[in-house]
Amino acid sequence: MPSGKNEWWRDAVIYQVYPRSFSDSDGDGLGDIPGILNRVNYLDNLGVDAIWISPFYDSPLLDGGYDVADYRLVDPRLGEVSDIEDLLAAAHSKGMKIFMDIVPNHTSSEHAWFQEVLRSEPGSPAWDRYVIKEGKGSNHELPPTNWQSVFHGDAWSPLVLANGEKTKYWYLHIFDSSQPDVNWENPEVRAEFEDILRFWFDLGIDGFRIDVAHGLIKDQSFPDINYDSIPEQELLGEPILTPFWDQDGVHEVYRSWRKLADSYDPPRVFCGETSAPSPERLALYQRPDELHTSFNFDYLRAGFDAAKLKTSVDATLLNHKLVSAPATWVLSNHDIVRHATRLAPGQSEHPTIMPTPENADRGLSRARAATLFTLGLPGSTYLYQGEELGLPEVLDLPGDARQDPVWFRTQGKELGRDGCRVPIPWSGDIPSYGFGPGENSWLPQPDSWQNLSVQAQESGDTTLNFYRDALAKRREEPATGDGELEWRMDEFTIANDSVLAYRRPHPTQPLTCIMNTDDGMWKVPQIFGTDVLVASGPEVAVVDSGDGEHLVIGPETCVWVRG
Ligand code: GLC
């Protein structure tokens, strides 16, 4: 992490591990905690400051672990609490922090609390821990509101008791029907989640990523939504105003959580998975007595478009500055199409067919450029496992292998998110490419991945070595991380709206990041110098066309230069 900044989270590079797909120590086809432990050296050499591990709790896995059956247990297929302690010790010995995921909006329907609902009388205290309401219609045969699930279909399901008795009640599930929403109006719920945080903080966990952080509080008048007046609801609960997103009351929860985190030495840290309808509303979550950071999905949606990227960077920095919080940046995660595929020419945010080989190559060039551009921005950056290998989205998984509830709830009309969760190729030339000791992997890996494994990319001009190089530079260069950004757009001698350039000032080691989003070469004005620190692609040259030396950068390429 760049020197001189004492709050590590303000400018850390945090690597997301999706544990079931990262590394399998026992050959059952499912990644596990000892598997992560085996890869701590790899992550250390890659040059990341922290690891965020997606849920590893006990879970029926109906939503990849975001359906938690017991918040104090590790899924026995993944290990046990002592494995987490070993992992913490190994990571901490290398100076790396560990974030885990807390899922407070809903539990699994297999959680003891929901099971208690199914075995108790309507109106009993157990019922008040969930959002349960009488159905509408003369026989209560209609859901209480018209709210739609993020995963498609109704957000309410009829409540049928364990003994098979039908009731006039429905329970809310903003996600899958196996994920009942918890009632955050109930003080017992608040106390329980703080106790869970304490359990893991006591163990030494450095912080939490908060799942659906903007969703906990529901408008208690339970109004219907006029879906015709808002854009189509997208996968992650996009920044639209609904009675279940971004309600003011949610801030009280985080003020209380912050006090808890601050009571530890060193203080523990939060990053919210927060979608708000505007950058101003998003910034409210990062007020000094709330969450330290939140994900910034606006930037992720800007694509490979110079104007949109600049607008998003400006709005993000402005609004974070107002609350003295650092920005975060991310291009890929376990919920969205990998950026090597998403950024390929002609792709949409939800592509369904693989790009042509030529466009796939361009997608990777663009992804590398976007990564370098991102790593230079002020704040912290999240990387998603496998992006350092340039892994593409796997769009052609067989239907019977798919496991995402989105695939099931849309009857296969939407592919869902399995394509970015295919297990990582580490080595060798037959599946599972070193993911586990044998050939098992819970999702099949494409044959082409033998050329993308860590082993295959150890030497040469590979995407893995580019990431290592860029992360090393980010660590060495004191201008990166937290701090100021100055656009240098006005210094272009040639007007070119496909190029972005910003400077990170420093008294002795300033640097400038220049990105060419165009598909042609770009002659960089002399004022930018020729001292290249790191480049996202091979086509970078110093030429002298008679008027002195200047840089030429290739299509869809980003460079950092001194100055
Ligand atoms: C978050 C997670 C996603 C999960 C959903 C429901 O958006 O990132 O994977 O399906 O919440 O928990």
GROMACS .gro file of N, CA, C and O in nm, residues 1 8 13-15 17 22 33-45 47-53 56 82-100 203-207 475:
model
  212
    1MET      N    1   0.087  -0.120   0.000
    1MET     CA    2   0.000   0.000   0.000
    1MET      C    3   0.090   0.124   0.000
    1MET      O    4   0.195   0.122   0.062
    8TRP      N    5  -0.536   0.190   0.644
    8TRP     CA    6  -0.505   0.102   0.532
    8TRP      C    7  -0.617   0.094   0.429
    8TRP      O    8  -0.594   0.082   0.309
   13VAL      N    9  -0.567  -0.230  -0.211
   13VAL     CA   10  -0.616  -0.314  -0.321
   13VAL      C   11  -0.668  -0.441  -0.256
   13VAL      O   12  -0.595  -0.512  -0.187
   14ILE      N   13  -0.795  -0.467  -0.276
   14ILE     CA   14  -0.861  -0.578  -0.207
   14ILE      C   15  -0.905  -0.682  -0.310
   14ILE      O   16  -0.971  -0.649  -0.409
   15TYR      N   17  -0.864  -0.805  -0.288
   15TYR     CA   18  -0.886  -0.913  -0.385
   15TYR      C   19  -1.005  -0.996  -0.338
   15TYR      O   20  -1.004  -1.051  -0.228
   17VAL      N   21  -1.223  -1.312  -0.313
   17VAL     CA   22  -1.224  -1.457  -0.329
   17VAL      C   23  -1.368  -1.506  -0.321
   17VAL      O   24  -1.439  -1.476  -0.223
   22PHE      N   25  -1.246  -2.089  -0.582
   22PHE     CA   26  -1.110  -2.038  -0.583
   22PHE      C   27  -1.006  -2.151  -0.583
   22PHE      O   28  -0.927  -2.162  -0.674
   33ILE      N   29  -1.174  -2.340   0.249
   33ILE     CA   30  -1.087  -2.247   0.323
   33ILE      C   31  -0.941  -2.294   0.322
   33ILE      O   32  -0.851  -2.214   0.296
   34PRO      N   33  -0.913  -2.426   0.347
   34PRO     CA   34  -0.772  -2.468   0.334
   34PRO      C   35  -0.718  -2.440   0.193
   34PRO      O   36  -0.598  -2.410   0.177
   35GLY      N   37  -0.804  -2.444   0.093
   35GLY     CA   38  -0.761  -2.408  -0.043
   35GLY      C   39  -0.713  -2.264  -0.050
   35GLY      O   40  -0.613  -2.233  -0.115
   36ILE      N   41  -0.784  -2.176   0.018
   36ILE     CA   42  -0.740  -2.034   0.018
   36ILE      C   43  -0.606  -2.023   0.091
   36ILE      O   44  -0.515  -1.953   0.046
   37LEU      N   45  -0.596  -2.095   0.202
   37LEU     CA   46  -0.471  -2.093   0.279
   37LEU      C   47  -0.352  -2.132   0.190
   37LEU      O   48  -0.246  -2.070   0.194
   38ASN      N   49  -0.374  -2.234   0.104
   38ASN     CA   50  -0.266  -2.278   0.014
   38ASN      C   51  -0.225  -2.170  -0.085
   38ASN      O   52  -0.121  -2.181  -0.149
   39ARG      N   53  -0.310  -2.071  -0.102
   39ARG     CA   54  -0.283  -1.969  -0.205
   39ARG      C   55  -0.244  -1.834  -0.146
   39ARG      O   56  -0.240  -1.734  -0.219
   40VAL      N   57  -0.220  -1.830  -0.018
   40VAL     CA   58  -0.187  -1.701   0.044
   40VAL      C   59  -0.058  -1.644  -0.016
   40VAL      O   60  -0.048  -1.525  -0.045
   41ASN      N   61   0.040  -1.733  -0.043
   41ASN     CA   62   0.165  -1.683  -0.103
   41ASN      C   63   0.140  -1.625  -0.241
   41ASN      O   64   0.200  -1.524  -0.278
   42TYR      N   65   0.053  -1.690  -0.316
   42TYR     CA   66   0.020  -1.639  -0.450
   42TYR      C   67  -0.037  -1.498  -0.439
   42TYR      O   68   0.002  -1.408  -0.515
   43LEU      N   69  -0.129  -1.478  -0.344
   43LEU     CA   70  -0.192  -1.347  -0.331
   43LEU      C   71  -0.092  -1.243  -0.283
   43LEU      O   72  -0.093  -1.127  -0.326
   44ASP      N   73  -0.003  -1.287  -0.195
   44ASP     CA   74   0.100  -1.196  -0.147
   44ASP      C   75   0.191  -1.154  -0.263
   44ASP      O   76   0.221  -1.036  -0.282
   45ASN      N   77   0.230  -1.251  -0.346
   45ASN     CA   78   0.317  -1.219  -0.460
   45ASN      C   79   0.245  -1.134  -0.564
   45ASN      O   80   0.308  -1.054  -0.633
   47GLY      N   81   0.049  -0.903  -0.496
   47GLY     CA   82   0.067  -0.766  -0.448
   47GLY      C   83  -0.059  -0.700  -0.398
   47GLY      O   84  -0.073  -0.579  -0.408
   48VAL      N   85  -0.153  -0.782  -0.344
   48VAL     CA   86  -0.275  -0.720  -0.291
   48VAL      C   87  -0.259  -0.694  -0.141
   48VAL      O   88  -0.178  -0.757  -0.075
   49ASP      N   89  -0.338  -0.601  -0.092
   49ASP     CA   90  -0.327  -0.562   0.050
   49ASP      C   91  -0.424  -0.638   0.139
   49ASP      O   92  -0.404  -0.647   0.260
   50ALA      N   93  -0.533  -0.685   0.080
   50ALA     CA   94  -0.636  -0.750   0.161
   50ALA      C   95  -0.714  -0.848   0.075
   50ALA      O   96  -0.712  -0.839  -0.049
   51ILE      N   97  -0.781  -0.940   0.142
   51ILE     CA   98  -0.865  -1.038   0.074
   51ILE      C   99  -1.007  -1.020   0.127
   51ILE      O  100  -1.025  -1.011   0.250
   52TRP      N  101  -1.103  -1.013   0.039
   52TRP     CA  102  -1.244  -1.019   0.083
   52TRP      C  103  -1.295  -1.156   0.039
   52TRP      O  104  -1.288  -1.190  -0.078
   53ILE      N  105  -1.347  -1.231   0.134
   53ILE     CA  106  -1.398  -1.365   0.102
   53ILE      C  107  -1.551  -1.361   0.104
   53ILE      O  108  -1.611  -1.328   0.207
   56PHE      N  109  -1.880  -1.790   0.345
   56PHE     CA  110  -1.839  -1.930   0.362
   56PHE      C  111  -1.919  -1.994   0.474
   56PHE      O  112  -1.883  -2.096   0.528
   82SER      N  113  -1.181  -2.301   1.290
   82SER     CA  114  -1.035  -2.301   1.313
   82SER      C  115  -0.958  -2.280   1.182
   82SER      O  116  -0.846  -2.227   1.183
   83ASP      N  117  -1.016  -2.319   1.068
   83ASP     CA  118  -0.948  -2.293   0.940
   83ASP      C  119  -0.944  -2.142   0.912
   83ASP      O  120  -0.849  -2.092   0.851
   84ILE      N  121  -1.049  -2.073   0.956
   84ILE     CA  122  -1.050  -1.927   0.938
   84ILE      C  123  -0.939  -1.866   1.025
   84ILE      O  124  -0.868  -1.774   0.983
   85GLU      N  125  -0.924  -1.921   1.145
   85GLU     CA  126  -0.817  -1.870   1.233
   85GLU      C  127  -0.680  -1.892   1.169
   85GLU      O  128  -0.596  -1.802   1.170
   86ASP      N  129  -0.661  -2.009   1.108
   86ASP     CA  130  -0.533  -2.036   1.041
   86ASP      C  131  -0.511  -1.940   0.925
   86ASP      O  132  -0.400  -1.889   0.904
   87LEU      N  133  -0.618  -1.915   0.852
   87LEU     CA  134  -0.607  -1.826   0.737
   87LEU      C  135  -0.575  -1.683   0.783
   87LEU      O  136  -0.491  -1.615   0.723
   88LEU      N  137  -0.641  -1.642   0.891
   88LEU     CA  138  -0.613  -1.508   0.945
   88LEU      C  139  -0.466  -1.497   0.985
   88LEU      O  140  -0.399  -1.397   0.952
   89ALA      N  141  -0.416  -1.601   1.051
   89ALA     CA  142  -0.277  -1.596   1.097
   89ALA      C  143  -0.183  -1.586   0.977
   89ALA      O  144  -0.089  -1.506   0.975
   90ALA      N  145  -0.211  -1.667   0.873
   90ALA     CA  146  -0.122  -1.668   0.755
   90ALA      C  147  -0.127  -1.533   0.683
   90ALA      O  148  -0.023  -1.477   0.645
   91ALA      N  149  -0.247  -1.480   0.664
   91ALA     CA  150  -0.260  -1.353   0.592
   91ALA      C  151  -0.196  -1.241   0.674
   91ALA      O  152  -0.120  -1.159   0.621
   92HIS      N  153  -0.225  -1.238   0.803
   92HIS     CA  154  -0.171  -1.131   0.886
   92HIS      C  155  -0.019  -1.136   0.891
   92HIS      O  156   0.048  -1.032   0.897
   93SER      N  157   0.037  -1.257   0.886
   93SER     CA  158   0.183  -1.266   0.891
   93SER      C  159   0.245  -1.204   0.765
   93SER      O  160   0.362  -1.167   0.764
   94LYS      N  161   0.168  -1.194   0.660
   94LYS     CA  162   0.217  -1.129   0.536
   94LYS      C  163   0.173  -0.984   0.529
   94LYS      O  164   0.188  -0.918   0.425
   95GLY      N  165   0.106  -0.937   0.631
   95GLY     CA  166   0.059  -0.798   0.630
   95GLY      C  167  -0.071  -0.780   0.554
   95GLY      O  168  -0.111  -0.667   0.523
   96MET      N  169  -0.137  -0.891   0.520
   96MET     CA  170  -0.265  -0.879   0.447
   96MET      C  171  -0.382  -0.885   0.544
   96MET      O  172  -0.380  -0.961   0.641
   97LYS      N  173  -0.487  -0.807   0.515
   97LYS     CA  174  -0.607  -0.807   0.598
   97LYS      C  175  -0.711  -0.903   0.537
   97LYS      O  176  -0.706  -0.932   0.418
   98ILE      N  177  -0.808  -0.940   0.619
   98ILE     CA  178  -0.917  -1.024   0.567
   98ILE      C  179  -1.052  -0.964   0.601
   98ILE      O  180  -1.084  -0.936   0.717
   99PHE      N  181  -1.129  -0.944   0.495
   99PHE     CA  182  -1.269  -0.904   0.504
   99PHE      C  183  -1.355  -1.028   0.484
   99PHE      O  184  -1.322  -1.111   0.401
  100MET      N  185  -1.466  -1.039   0.554
  100MET     CA  186  -1.564  -1.140   0.517
  100MET      C  187  -1.696  -1.071   0.483
  100MET      O  188  -1.705  -0.948   0.486
  203LEU      N  189  -1.253  -1.290   1.662
  203LEU     CA  190  -1.164  -1.390   1.604
  203LEU      C  191  -1.047  -1.325   1.530
  203LEU      O  192  -0.949  -1.391   1.498
  204GLY      N  193  -1.063  -1.197   1.497
  204GLY     CA  194  -0.954  -1.126   1.429
  204GLY      C  195  -0.986  -1.080   1.289
  204GLY      O  196  -0.898  -1.025   1.219
  205ILE      N  197  -1.111  -1.101   1.243
  205ILE     CA  198  -1.151  -1.052   1.110
  205ILE      C  199  -1.135  -0.899   1.106
  205ILE      O  200  -1.174  -0.830   1.199
  206ASP      N  201  -1.078  -0.849   0.995
  206ASP     CA  202  -1.046  -0.706   0.988
  206ASP      C  203  -1.164  -0.620   0.944
  206ASP      O  204  -1.162  -0.498   0.964
  207GLY      N  205  -1.261  -0.681   0.881
  207GLY     CA  206  -1.374  -0.600   0.836
  207GLY      C  207  -1.477  -0.684   0.764
  207GLY      O  208  -1.458  -0.805   0.741
  475ARG      N  209   0.210   0.015  -0.555
  475ARG     CA  210   0.264   0.012  -0.419
  475ARG      C  211   0.386   0.103  -0.405
  475ARG      O  212   0.404   0.171  -0.304
   0.00000   0.00000   0.00000
